[in-house]
Amino acid sequence: DCGKLLKEGTIISKTKHTWNAGKITTAATTTKEGIKTFTCTFCGVTRTEKIAKLKPQTVTPGKVINDKATNGVYKVLKDGMSVEFTKPFYKKASVRIPDTVKVNGITCKVTAISANAFKNNKSLKSVTIGRNVTVIGTNAFYGCRKLSRVSGGNGIVKIDHRAFANCISLSKITIPGTVRSIGKQAFRNCKKLRSITIKTST
């Protein structure tokens, strides 16, 4: 009250944060970075660090897989994460091209039906194409004389040359709006083909 200085204080430097070991608050995936959050054990303030994206597991390109469960022989493509259907394991009247197959425990998308995959197959009557298939290769179904039903394939972008040539029992087919290219003679000599539905993207 009298205004007399009793004692002068000293400035004490602030202490540094002491961070804990941190906690993963958002896990990293192959498509997104993760986040790790650290908390100061004294004041409770937090800070974050980014966690790098995970590297996707891949399979050796060119590897060939015989998969009896899906009745297919597959070949791993360059990216190591997708495969093409090269031929059926057994010749059956009905075949389904799957969306994915497991290769050494890794799930790979089936993105193509290779050239000559079913060429001159005398047993094939119907085929269901998986949603991840974007390419039907050259001569893929050439000469499948009993093939009368083709379904699925809503993601197809390219139908290559002579893909369905000489499929004399094929009477109708639907081409999805995703298709951007149809090769030469793709439906050559399909004598019964009377109905072609071309879907648009709108």
Backbone as ProteinMPNN parsed JSONL, in Angstrom:
{"seq_chain_A": "DCGKLLKEGTIISKTKHTWNAGKITTAATTTKEGIKTFTCTFCGVTRTEKIAKLKPQTVTPGKVINDKATNGVYKVLKDGMSVEFTKPFYKKASVRIPDTVKVNGITCKVTAISANAFKNNKSLKSVTIGRNVTVIGTNAFYGCRKLSRVSGGNGIVKIDHRAFANCISLSKITIPGTVRSIGKQAFRNCKKLRSITIKTST", "coords_chain_A": {"N_chain_A": [[0.807, -1.218, 0.0], [2.061, 1.164, 0.618], [3.673, 1.682, -1.502], [6.323, 1.037, -1.63], [9.12, -0.694, -2.967], [9.497, -4.028, -2.419], [10.717, -6.418, -3.268], [12.373, -7.62, -6.196], [11.199, -9.632, -8.879], [12.157, -12.551, -10.927], [12.358, -13.507, -14.348], [11.049, -16.536, -15.404], [11.892, -18.962, -17.64], [9.685, -20.511, -19.995], [8.767, -23.934, -19.85], [9.671, -26.698, -22.005], [7.445, -28.623, -24.077], [6.521, -31.878, -23.063], [6.21, -34.639, -24.769], [3.953, -37.38, -25.146], [4.011, -40.905, -26.17], [2.373, -40.905, -28.341], [-0.623, -41.399, -30.344], [-2.31, -43.275, -32.782], [-4.629, -41.677, -34.607], [-5.923, -41.615, -37.006], [-5.833, -44.187, -39.184], [-3.391, -45.11, -41.624], [-3.896, -45.813, -45.106], [-3.749, -47.54, -48.296], [-4.546, -45.584, -50.009], [-4.876, -43.208, -48.621], [-3.257, -40.828, -46.422], [-2.278, -41.312, -42.967], [-2.921, -40.188, -39.54], [-1.111, -39.252, -36.644], [-1.44, -38.508, -33.271], [0.008, -36.508, -30.751], [0.306, -35.852, -27.241], [0.953, -33.383, -24.774], [2.377, -34.14, -21.691], [2.33, -32.427, -19.546], [0.81, -30.003, -19.992], [-1.275, -30.75, -21.621], [-1.727, -29.961, -24.253], [-1.967, -30.642, -27.802], [-0.362, -32.13, -30.687], [0.04, -32.993, -34.181], [1.134, -35.533, -36.492], [1.735, -36.553, -39.842], [1.128, -39.754, -41.29], [2.693, -41.791, -43.592], [1.243, -43.025, -46.686], [0.262, -46.442, -47.061], [2.156, -48.906, -48.757], [0.798, -50.61, -51.484], [0.117, -54.115, -51.489], [1.595, -56.311, -53.773], [1.678, -58.6, -56.601], [3.94, -60.701, -58.386], [4.377, -59.547, -61.639], [3.175, -61.189, -64.567], [2.945, -63.677, -63.472], [1.259, -66.792, -63.454], [-1.887, -68.093, -62.596], [-3.743, -70.857, -61.579], [-7.007, -71.251, -60.904], [-9.242, -73.193, -59.593], [-11.587, -72.812, -58.194], [-12.884, -70.586, -59.272], [-12.966, -71.398, -61.809], [-10.921, -70.645, -63.665], [-7.962, -69.583, -65.477], [-5.463, -67.344, -64.772], [-3.514, -64.385, -65.47], [-1.095, -62.33, -64.034], [-1.041, -58.822, -64.282], [0.93, -55.897, -65.328], [0.818, -54.004, -63.222], [0.772, -55.504, -60.941], [-1.388, -55.8, -59.313], [-3.693, -56.469, -60.559], [-5.388, -58.799, -62.75], [-5.654, -60.794, -65.782], [-8.144, -62.758, -67.341], [-7.299, -65.701, -68.79], [-8.046, -68.191, -69.819], [-10.608, -70.741, -69.488], [-10.531, -73.049, -66.727], [-11.858, -75.465, -66.711], [-13.835, -76.714, -69.391], [-16.891, -75.509, -69.589], [-20.522, -75.193, -69.876], [-21.578, -72.888, -68.84], [-20.09, -69.924, -67.738], [-18.605, -67.759, -65.36], [-17.0, -64.744, -65.156], [-15.105, -63.611, -62.59], [-15.225, -60.808, -60.201], [-12.963, -60.372, -58.642], [-9.91, -62.14, -57.739], [-8.025, -64.23, -55.509], [-4.582, -64.06, -55.005], [-1.858, -65.519, -53.75], [-2.84, -64.741, -51.256], [-3.421, -62.095, -51.712], [-5.813, -59.814, -52.858], [-6.8, -59.489, -56.129], [-7.964, -57.507, -58.833], [-10.007, -58.571, -61.542], [-9.446, -57.53, -64.597], [-9.484, -57.855, -67.332], [-10.334, -59.841, -70.227], [-8.467, -62.049, -71.885], [-6.891, -62.152, -75.18], [-8.112, -64.635, -77.376], [-9.206, -66.162, -75.335], [-11.536, -67.798, -75.08], [-11.637, -68.929, -77.549], [-13.098, -70.726, -80.174], [-14.448, -72.404, -78.421], [-16.376, -75.112, -77.783], [-18.229, -75.779, -75.89], [-19.257, -73.633, -74.463], [-22.089, -71.782, -73.51], [-23.23, -69.683, -72.113], [-22.139, -66.602, -70.652], [-21.1, -64.67, -67.896], [-19.934, -61.541, -67.208], [-17.6, -60.024, -65.08], [-17.708, -57.011, -62.989], [-15.35, -55.52, -62.973], [-14.005, -55.892, -65.311], [-12.52, -54.399, -68.069], [-11.584, -54.704, -70.616], [-12.166, -56.674, -73.474], [-10.485, -59.022, -75.135], [-8.841, -59.526, -78.393], [-10.385, -61.839, -80.527], [-11.555, -63.104, -78.362], [-13.995, -64.505, -77.827], [-14.279, -65.788, -80.172], [-15.763, -67.866, -82.575], [-17.349, -69.307, -80.745], [-19.73, -71.243, -81.003], [-22.046, -72.063, -79.739], [-22.621, -70.11, -77.95], [-25.003, -68.117, -76.529], [-25.848, -66.284, -74.685], [-24.831, -63.328, -73.128], [-23.916, -61.53, -70.35], [-23.706, -58.918, -67.789], [-20.597, -57.17, -67.323], [-20.48, -54.338, -67.004], [-18.525, -52.435, -66.866], [-16.974, -52.372, -69.089], [-14.65, -51.075, -71.43], [-13.329, -51.431, -73.805], [-13.906, -53.39, -76.681], [-12.356, -55.737, -78.451], [-10.881, -56.564, -81.722], [-12.776, -58.855, -83.635], [-13.941, -60.039, -81.42], [-16.395, -61.329, -80.798], [-16.844, -62.714, -83.091], [-18.255, -65.055, -85.418], [-19.98, -66.203, -83.577], [-22.495, -67.886, -83.784], [-24.903, -68.44, -82.539], [-25.591, -66.328, -81.006], [-28.004, -64.036, -80.212], [-28.748, -61.604, -79.124], [-27.324, -58.675, -77.572], [-26.001, -56.5, -75.051], [-24.459, -53.404, -74.975], [-22.544, -51.624, -72.794], [-22.621, -48.176, -71.54], [-20.064, -47.392, -70.981], [-18.302, -48.234, -72.901], [-15.805, -47.42, -75.231], [-14.505, -48.16, -77.474], [-14.858, -50.301, -80.245], [-13.676, -53.03, -81.901], [-12.592, -54.049, -85.246], [-14.766, -56.116, -87.147], [-16.008, -57.187, -84.913], [-18.43, -58.469, -84.392], [-18.702, -60.177, -86.49], [-20.288, -62.357, -88.783], [-22.238, -63.191, -86.992], [-24.898, -64.637, -87.219], [-27.488, -64.792, -86.129], [-27.79, -62.542, -84.654], [-29.848, -60.071, -83.743], [-30.605, -58.078, -82.079], [-29.139, -55.329, -80.66], [-28.353, -53.567, -77.908], [-27.425, -50.403, -77.041], [-26.232, -48.778, -74.408], [-26.372, -45.483, -73.017], [-24.395, -42.96, -71.381], [-25.894, -41.176, -69.997]], "CA_chain_A": [[0.0, 0.0, 0.0], [2.898, 2.361, 0.712], [4.363, 1.898, -2.771], [7.746, 0.72, -1.507], [9.537, -1.945, -3.614], [9.99, -4.98, -1.434], [11.623, -7.371, -3.905], [12.194, -7.768, -7.652], [11.123, -11.019, -9.324], [12.949, -12.93, -12.117], [11.577, -14.185, -15.398], [11.339, -17.966, -15.521], [11.602, -19.43, -19.005], [8.661, -21.558, -20.069], [9.319, -25.27, -20.09], [9.307, -27.336, -23.271], [6.438, -29.676, -23.97], [6.976, -33.262, -22.957], [5.194, -35.358, -25.534], [3.822, -38.826, -24.916], [4.402, -41.746, -27.313], [1.483, -40.655, -29.465], [-1.692, -42.351, -30.629], [-2.794, -43.188, -34.164], [-6.037, -41.263, -34.601], [-6.444, -42.018, -38.317], [-4.909, -45.172, -39.744], [-3.021, -44.935, -43.025], [-4.316, -46.854, -46.054], [-3.004, -47.445, -49.557], [-5.021, -44.421, -50.765], [-4.881, -41.997, -47.805], [-2.293, -40.72, -45.328], [-2.841, -41.41, -41.63], [-2.566, -39.112, -38.601], [-0.736, -39.655, -35.296], [-1.606, -37.361, -32.375], [0.829, -36.513, -29.539], [-0.233, -34.987, -26.189], [1.925, -32.974, -23.763], [2.019, -34.737, -20.403], [2.206, -31.359, -18.541], [-0.272, -29.033, -20.218], [-2.389, -31.356, -22.343], [-1.842, -29.519, -25.643], [-1.703, -31.736, -28.746], [0.188, -31.862, -32.022], [-0.175, -34.149, -35.059], [2.084, -35.856, -37.563], [1.159, -37.375, -40.897], [1.692, -41.091, -41.505], [2.722, -42.041, -45.036], [0.343, -44.046, -47.233], [0.811, -47.79, -47.106], [2.432, -49.418, -50.09], [-0.101, -51.745, -51.746], [0.737, -55.416, -51.715], [1.525, -56.669, -55.19], [2.094, -59.936, -57.017], [4.904, -60.639, -59.49], [3.747, -59.482, -62.959], [3.41, -62.332, -65.439], [2.647, -64.92, -62.761], [0.043, -67.471, -63.919], [-2.594, -68.735, -61.493], [-4.853, -71.752, -61.888], [-7.964, -71.152, -59.809], [-10.357, -74.097, -59.866], [-12.795, -72.298, -57.545], [-13.567, -69.678, -60.204], [-12.841, -72.013, -63.131], [-10.159, -69.782, -64.55], [-6.507, -69.442, -65.462], [-5.253, -65.903, -64.784], [-2.148, -63.891, -65.581], [-0.941, -61.058, -63.336], [-0.652, -57.735, -65.184], [2.121, -55.124, -64.962], [0.701, -53.276, -61.957], [0.895, -56.442, -59.839], [-2.6, -55.772, -58.499], [-4.823, -56.894, -61.377], [-5.116, -59.97, -63.581], [-6.545, -61.029, -66.911], [-8.645, -64.125, -67.49], [-6.685, -66.175, -70.038], [-8.825, -69.324, -70.343], [-11.287, -71.473, -68.414], [-9.828, -74.235, -66.251], [-12.672, -76.549, -67.268], [-14.761, -76.262, -70.424], [-18.262, -75.669, -69.111], [-21.529, -74.488, -70.658], [-21.787, -71.576, -68.236], [-18.868, -69.402, -67.112], [-18.689, -66.428, -64.765], [-15.721, -64.063, -64.942], [-15.303, -62.971, -61.28], [-14.747, -59.434, -60.001], [-11.613, -60.456, -58.079], [-9.384, -63.451, -57.357], [-6.947, -64.164, -54.518], [-3.286, -64.547, -55.459], [-0.959, -65.495, -52.588], [-3.492, -63.997, -50.189], [-3.674, -60.72, -52.14], [-6.983, -59.71, -53.723], [-6.51, -58.806, -57.396], [-9.123, -57.284, -59.691], [-9.974, -59.178, -62.876], [-9.732, -56.352, -65.42], [-9.492, -58.131, -68.77], [-10.448, -61.185, -70.794], [-7.361, -61.98, -72.84], [-7.085, -62.609, -76.555], [-8.282, -66.082, -77.603], [-9.545, -66.829, -74.072], [-12.553, -68.839, -75.298], [-11.695, -69.144, -78.997], [-13.572, -72.036, -80.657], [-14.939, -73.224, -77.305], [-17.591, -75.789, -78.257], [-19.126, -76.029, -74.762], [-19.766, -72.393, -73.865], [-23.419, -71.317, -73.905], [-23.507, -68.383, -71.496], [-21.024, -66.026, -69.895], [-21.382, -63.48, -67.097], [-18.676, -60.813, -67.123], [-17.471, -59.263, -63.835], [-17.815, -55.556, -63.081], [-14.046, -54.863, -63.103], [-13.442, -56.142, -66.648], [-12.577, -53.221, -68.94], [-11.158, -55.058, -71.978], [-12.392, -58.012, -74.038], [-9.398, -59.094, -76.102], [-9.015, -60.003, -79.762], [-10.81, -63.247, -80.685], [-11.841, -63.663, -77.038], [-15.096, -65.477, -77.926], [-14.362, -66.153, -81.592], [-16.143, -69.243, -82.895], [-18.131, -69.996, -79.703], [-20.934, -71.421, -81.815], [-23.223, -72.272, -78.887], [-22.789, -68.975, -77.047], [-26.254, -67.408, -76.82], [-26.165, -65.287, -73.651], [-23.718, -62.575, -72.553], [-24.463, -60.571, -69.397], [-22.717, -58.241, -66.95], [-19.632, -56.356, -68.063], [-20.907, -52.939, -66.994], [-17.382, -51.525, -66.85], [-16.159, -52.594, -70.3], [-14.252, -49.878, -72.172], [-12.87, -51.806, -75.149], [-14.197, -54.707, -77.257], [-11.325, -55.772, -79.49], [-11.191, -57.142, -83.036], [-13.352, -60.214, -83.764], [-14.185, -60.556, -80.059], [-17.541, -62.238, -80.809], [-17.039, -63.189, -84.474], [-18.653, -66.458, -85.612], [-20.848, -66.701, -82.498], [-23.698, -67.994, -84.623], [-26.11, -68.589, -81.719], [-25.805, -65.096, -80.251], [-29.144, -63.326, -80.806], [-28.831, -60.231, -78.612], [-26.224, -58.27, -76.679], [-26.083, -55.125, -74.547], [-23.159, -52.738, -74.897], [-22.685, -50.579, -71.766], [-22.237, -46.818, -71.898], [-18.637, -47.164, -70.726], [-17.511, -48.676, -74.062], [-15.262, -46.343, -76.056], [-13.893, -48.692, -78.697], [-15.265, -51.626, -80.722], [-12.74, -53.36, -82.971], [-13.067, -54.509, -86.557], [-15.409, -57.431, -87.266], [-16.263, -57.67, -83.552], [-19.605, -59.344, -84.411], [-18.767, -60.739, -87.841], [-20.912, -63.667, -88.996], [-23.193, -63.545, -85.93], [-26.059, -64.698, -88.106], [-28.754, -64.644, -85.408], [-27.771, -61.316, -83.866], [-30.896, -59.173, -84.23], [-30.833, -57.003, -81.118], [-27.973, -54.753, -79.996], [-28.732, -52.429, -77.082], [-26.271, -49.591, -76.689], [-26.593, -47.871, -73.329], [-25.644, -44.218, -72.992], [-23.916, -42.611, -70.042], [-26.817, -40.216, -69.38]], "C_chain_A": [[0.85, 1.284, 0.0], [3.67, 2.659, -0.565], [5.839, 1.601, -2.722], [8.039, -0.627, -2.163], [10.137, -2.871, -2.568], [11.014, -5.935, -2.047], [11.339, -7.44, -5.404], [12.17, -9.246, -8.014], [12.038, -11.273, -10.52], [12.057, -13.676, -13.096], [12.017, -15.641, -15.485], [10.941, -18.425, -16.92], [10.558, -20.534, -18.983], [9.321, -22.904, -20.393], [8.875, -25.811, -21.444], [8.242, -28.402, -23.034], [7.121, -31.042, -23.836], [5.896, -34.14, -23.582], [5.146, -36.844, -25.152], [4.172, -39.597, -26.189], [3.497, -41.555, -28.531], [0.476, -41.773, -29.691], [-2.151, -42.164, -32.063], [-4.284, -42.876, -34.128], [-6.717, -41.538, -35.946], [-5.426, -42.965, -38.946], [-4.629, -44.88, -41.223], [-3.536, -46.104, -43.859], [-3.476, -46.715, -47.32], [-3.413, -46.224, -50.368], [-4.963, -43.114, -49.969], [-3.789, -42.035, -46.728], [-3.011, -40.868, -43.987], [-2.408, -40.239, -40.77], [-2.241, -39.719, -37.24], [-0.765, -38.419, -34.409], [-0.786, -37.55, -31.098], [0.244, -35.52, -28.536], [0.866, -34.662, -25.174], [1.472, -33.486, -22.391], [1.859, -33.692, -19.292], [0.954, -30.511, -18.758], [-1.452, -29.577, -21.017], [-2.582, -30.887, -23.773], [-1.46, -30.671, -26.58], [-1.041, -31.226, -30.016], [0.009, -33.125, -32.856], [0.96, -34.314, -36.058], [1.372, -36.73, -38.584], [1.88, -38.72, -40.979], [1.596, -41.393, -42.992], [1.727, -43.128, -45.451], [1.032, -45.407, -47.224], [1.078, -48.188, -48.553], [1.526, -50.621, -50.347], [0.679, -53.031, -51.96], [0.554, -55.793, -53.184], [2.007, -58.103, -55.419], [3.031, -59.777, -58.211], [4.189, -60.615, -60.835], [4.127, -60.684, -63.824], [3.118, -63.673, -64.788], [1.315, -65.492, -63.251], [-0.574, -68.247, -62.765], [-3.708, -69.612, -62.032], [-5.804, -71.748, -60.694], [-9.207, -71.982, -60.133], [-11.665, -73.556, -59.304], [-13.59, -71.367, -58.451], [-13.48, -70.167, -61.646], [-12.078, -71.123, -64.11], [-8.657, -69.912, -64.389], [-6.234, -67.96, -65.674], [-3.77, -65.562, -64.912], [-2.087, -62.519, -64.929], [-0.403, -59.995, -64.301], [0.477, -56.891, -64.585], [2.034, -54.443, -63.607], [0.819, -54.18, -60.731], [-0.324, -56.517, -58.947], [-3.846, -56.179, -59.272], [-4.398, -58.057, -62.274], [-6.038, -59.979, -64.792], [-6.917, -62.501, -66.954], [-8.119, -64.642, -68.824], [-7.42, -67.359, -70.664], [-9.546, -70.009, -69.178], [-10.471, -72.691, -68.003], [-10.524, -75.495, -66.764], [-13.554, -75.956, -68.363], [-16.185, -76.584, -69.978], [-19.221, -74.858, -69.974], [-21.746, -73.074, -70.136], [-20.53, -71.137, -67.488], [-19.148, -68.013, -66.551], [-17.284, -65.884, -64.562], [-15.862, -63.286, -63.634], [-14.806, -61.53, -61.242], [-13.292, -59.433, -59.54], [-11.209, -61.914, -57.877], [-8.267, -63.235, -56.338], [-5.686, -64.788, -55.102], [-2.304, -64.397, -54.305], [-1.523, -64.648, -51.442], [-3.813, -62.556, -50.521], [-4.863, -60.703, -53.095], [-6.649, -58.884, -54.955], [-7.799, -58.654, -58.212], [-8.925, -57.999, -61.032], [-10.415, -58.093, -63.851], [-9.79, -56.623, -66.916], [-9.771, -59.605, -69.061], [-9.471, -61.203, -71.95], [-7.754, -62.44, -74.234], [-7.168, -64.133, -76.584], [-8.717, -66.865, -76.36], [-10.532, -67.981, -74.244], [-12.64, -69.245, -76.78], [-12.061, -70.595, -79.336], [-13.976, -72.981, -79.522], [-16.302, -73.812, -77.695], [-18.614, -76.026, -77.143], [-19.865, -74.792, -74.283], [-21.114, -71.965, -74.43], [-23.76, -69.955, -73.304], [-22.303, -67.918, -70.697], [-21.51, -64.781, -69.159], [-20.048, -62.801, -66.814], [-18.664, -59.927, -65.881], [-17.409, -57.761, -64.053], [-16.482, -54.847, -63.278], [-13.403, -55.059, -64.474], [-13.63, -54.9, -67.515], [-12.25, -53.559, -70.395], [-11.548, -56.495, -72.305], [-11.445, -58.122, -75.229], [-9.783, -59.626, -77.476], [-9.355, -61.5, -79.776], [-11.223, -63.911, -79.37], [-12.926, -64.745, -77.081], [-15.293, -65.946, -79.371], [-14.76, -67.63, -81.746], [-16.833, -70.016, -81.78], [-19.544, -70.186, -80.26], [-22.202, -71.633, -80.983], [-23.503, -71.095, -77.953], [-24.029, -68.167, -77.437], [-26.561, -66.301, -75.818], [-24.888, -64.666, -73.085], [-24.32, -61.526, -71.623], [-23.358, -59.963, -68.555], [-21.828, -57.326, -67.77], [-19.971, -54.88, -68.109], [-19.756, -51.941, -66.967], [-16.508, -51.634, -68.09], [-15.91, -51.281, -71.039], [-13.907, -50.236, -73.618], [-13.28, -53.23, -75.492], [-13.299, -54.822, -78.48], [-11.786, -56.516, -80.74], [-11.701, -58.583, -82.921], [-13.681, -60.861, -82.413], [-15.324, -61.571, -80.021], [-17.823, -62.778, -82.214], [-17.38, -64.676, -84.495], [-19.369, -67.053, -84.399], [-22.252, -66.813, -83.093], [-24.994, -68.166, -83.826], [-26.463, -67.327, -80.949], [-26.896, -64.269, -80.92], [-29.283, -61.887, -80.311], [-27.661, -59.947, -77.692], [-26.44, -56.818, -76.269], [-24.69, -54.566, -74.391], [-23.289, -51.585, -73.906], [-22.178, -49.222, -72.232], [-20.775, -46.503, -71.676], [-17.768, -47.479, -71.944], [-17.095, -47.484, -74.914], [-14.695, -46.85, -77.38], [-14.411, -50.096, -78.993], [-14.426, -51.935, -81.958], [-13.408, -53.861, -84.248], [-13.658, -55.923, -86.455], [-15.723, -58.044, -85.892], [-17.429, -58.654, -83.502], [-19.797, -59.973, -85.794], [-19.389, -62.14, -87.844], [-21.74, -64.146, -87.792], [-24.572, -63.542, -86.579], [-27.392, -64.458, -87.401], [-28.855, -63.334, -84.609], [-28.741, -60.293, -84.459], [-31.085, -57.964, -83.311], [-29.529, -56.581, -80.456], [-28.437, -53.512, -79.239], [-27.478, -51.68, -76.671], [-26.718, -48.588, -75.637], [-25.764, -46.594, -73.416], [-25.272, -43.915, -71.545], [-24.833, -41.626, -69.337], [-28.117, -40.904, -69.018]], "O_chain_A": [[0.447, 2.323, -0.522], [4.25, 3.735, -0.713], [6.552, 1.884, -3.685], [7.306, -1.594, -1.952], [11.137, -2.553, -1.924], [12.044, -6.229, -1.44], [10.188, -7.33, -5.825], [12.994, -10.025, -7.537], [12.626, -10.34, -11.067], [11.126, -14.382, -12.707], [13.204, -15.939, -15.622], [9.786, -18.287, -17.325], [10.539, -21.377, -18.087], [10.31, -22.97, -21.123], [7.828, -25.425, -21.964], [8.148, -28.995, -21.96], [8.167, -31.296, -24.433], [4.827, -34.353, -23.01], [6.171, -37.466, -24.875], [4.588, -38.996, -27.18], [3.83, -42.002, -29.629], [0.683, -42.92, -29.295], [-2.359, -41.038, -32.514], [-5.095, -43.688, -33.683], [-7.938, -41.676, -36.014], [-4.287, -42.577, -39.207], [-5.515, -44.459, -41.967], [-3.604, -47.237, -43.383], [-2.593, -45.861, -47.394], [-2.719, -45.852, -51.314], [-4.997, -42.032, -50.556], [-3.442, -43.091, -46.199], [-4.205, -40.585, -43.88], [-1.627, -39.394, -41.207], [-2.968, -40.574, -36.736], [-0.18, -37.393, -34.756], [-0.859, -38.591, -30.445], [-0.258, -34.467, -28.928], [1.618, -35.545, -24.762], [0.325, -33.286, -21.99], [1.328, -33.999, -18.225], [0.147, -30.322, -17.847], [-2.506, -28.945, -21.083], [-3.496, -31.353, -24.453], [-0.714, -31.57, -26.191], [-1.148, -30.051, -30.369], [-0.158, -34.212, -32.303], [1.648, -33.357, -36.415], [0.516, -37.543, -38.235], [3.089, -38.805, -40.763], [0.525, -41.261, -43.584], [1.411, -44.029, -44.674], [2.251, -45.495, -47.367], [0.315, -47.844, -49.455], [1.479, -51.548, -49.538], [1.765, -53.027, -52.54], [-0.521, -55.609, -53.754], [2.642, -58.72, -54.563], [2.914, -58.811, -58.965], [3.464, -61.557, -61.156], [5.272, -61.133, -63.805], [3.051, -64.694, -65.472], [0.352, -64.748, -63.44], [0.118, -68.968, -62.045], [-4.521, -69.17, -62.844], [-5.444, -72.19, -59.603], [-10.101, -71.534, -60.851], [-12.733, -73.804, -59.865], [-14.82, -71.355, -58.411], [-13.863, -69.462, -62.58], [-12.526, -70.879, -65.23], [-8.148, -70.29, -63.334], [-6.715, -67.374, -66.644], [-2.898, -66.337, -64.521], [-2.906, -61.647, -65.219], [0.556, -60.232, -65.036], [0.923, -57.146, -63.466], [3.04, -54.31, -62.911], [0.951, -53.69, -59.609], [-0.31, -57.216, -57.934], [-4.937, -56.229, -58.706], [-3.211, -58.269, -62.523], [-7.052, -59.282, -64.833], [-6.106, -63.373, -66.643], [-8.449, -64.092, -69.875], [-7.423, -67.519, -71.884], [-9.141, -69.871, -68.024], [-9.797, -73.299, -68.835], [-9.88, -76.455, -67.189], [-13.974, -74.803, -68.259], [-16.624, -77.734, -69.983], [-18.809, -73.958, -70.706], [-22.063, -72.166, -70.904], [-19.975, -71.898, -66.696], [-19.83, -67.199, -67.174], [-16.47, -66.498, -63.873], [-16.679, -62.367, -63.574], [-14.07, -61.087, -62.124], [-12.489, -58.61, -59.98], [-12.056, -62.807, -57.847], [-7.64, -62.176, -56.313], [-5.716, -65.901, -55.628], [-1.956, -63.279, -53.923], [-0.79, -63.939, -50.754], [-4.414, -61.855, -49.707], [-4.914, -61.492, -54.038], [-6.262, -57.72, -54.845], [-8.619, -59.571, -58.267], [-7.823, -58.026, -61.581], [-11.6, -57.768, -63.934], [-10.11, -55.724, -67.693], [-9.481, -60.485, -68.251], [-9.632, -60.443, -72.904], [-8.811, -63.038, -74.436], [-6.404, -64.827, -75.914], [-8.61, -68.091, -76.331], [-10.376, -69.029, -73.617], [-13.629, -69.846, -77.199], [-11.436, -71.545, -78.864], [-13.861, -74.2, -79.645], [-17.263, -73.072, -77.909], [-19.743, -76.431, -77.419], [-20.973, -74.89, -73.756], [-21.28, -71.805, -75.639], [-24.488, -69.167, -73.909], [-21.551, -68.719, -70.142], [-22.229, -63.951, -69.715], [-19.141, -63.41, -66.248], [-19.604, -59.167, -65.649], [-17.102, -57.29, -65.148], [-16.463, -53.692, -63.704], [-12.369, -54.458, -64.765], [-14.746, -54.407, -67.679], [-12.593, -52.802, -71.302], [-11.297, -57.414, -71.525], [-11.589, -57.397, -76.213], [-10.896, -60.108, -77.69], [-8.697, -62.309, -79.121], [-11.241, -65.138, -79.273], [-12.787, -65.787, -76.44], [-16.36, -66.442, -79.73], [-14.169, -68.515, -81.128], [-16.908, -71.243, -81.839], [-20.436, -69.376, -80.007], [-23.309, -71.407, -81.471], [-24.511, -71.088, -77.247], [-24.099, -67.605, -78.53], [-27.434, -65.468, -76.063], [-23.988, -65.369, -72.626], [-25.144, -60.719, -72.054], [-22.216, -60.42, -68.59], [-22.252, -56.774, -68.785], [-19.774, -54.23, -69.136], [-19.982, -50.732, -67.037], [-15.423, -51.055, -68.14], [-16.825, -50.483, -71.247], [-14.154, -49.456, -74.538], [-13.046, -54.161, -74.721], [-13.47, -54.077, -79.445], [-12.906, -57.022, -80.814], [-11.131, -59.409, -82.208], [-13.695, -62.086, -82.291], [-15.242, -62.565, -79.298], [-18.928, -63.248, -82.488], [-16.862, -65.456, -83.695], [-19.367, -68.27, -84.212], [-23.085, -65.926, -82.914], [-26.08, -68.047, -84.394], [-27.513, -67.259, -80.309], [-26.739, -63.845, -82.065], [-29.867, -61.047, -80.995], [-27.079, -60.859, -77.106], [-26.983, -56.015, -77.027], [-23.835, -55.178, -73.751], [-24.063, -50.658, -74.145], [-21.409, -49.125, -73.188], [-20.287, -45.466, -72.125], [-16.62, -47.039, -72.013], [-17.921, -46.645, -75.274], [-14.436, -46.068, -78.295], [-14.411, -50.968, -78.124], [-14.46, -51.195, -82.941], [-14.621, -54.063, -84.305], [-13.12, -56.794, -85.771], [-15.705, -59.264, -85.73], [-17.433, -59.569, -82.678], [-20.921, -60.26, -86.206], [-19.054, -62.986, -87.016], [-21.923, -65.347, -87.594], [-25.312, -62.562, -86.493], [-28.333, -63.967, -88.024], [-29.873, -63.06, -83.973], [-28.497, -59.726, -85.524], [-31.656, -56.951, -83.716], [-28.887, -57.378, -79.772], [-28.861, -52.528, -79.845], [-26.583, -52.24, -76.038], [-27.482, -47.667, -75.926], [-24.606, -46.617, -73.834], [-25.777, -44.54, -70.613], [-24.578, -41.27, -68.186], [-29.026, -40.266, -68.487]]}, "name": "protein", "num_of_chains": 1, "seq": "DCGKLLKEGTIISKTKHTWNAGKITTAATTTKEGIKTFTCTFCGVTRTEKIAKLKPQTVTPGKVINDKATNGVYKVLKDGMSVEFTKPFYKKASVRIPDTVKVNGITCKVTAISANAFKNNKSLKSVTIGRNVTVIGTNAFYGCRKLSRVSGGNGIVKIDHRAFANCISLSKITIPGTVRSIGKQAFRNCKKLRSITIKTST"}
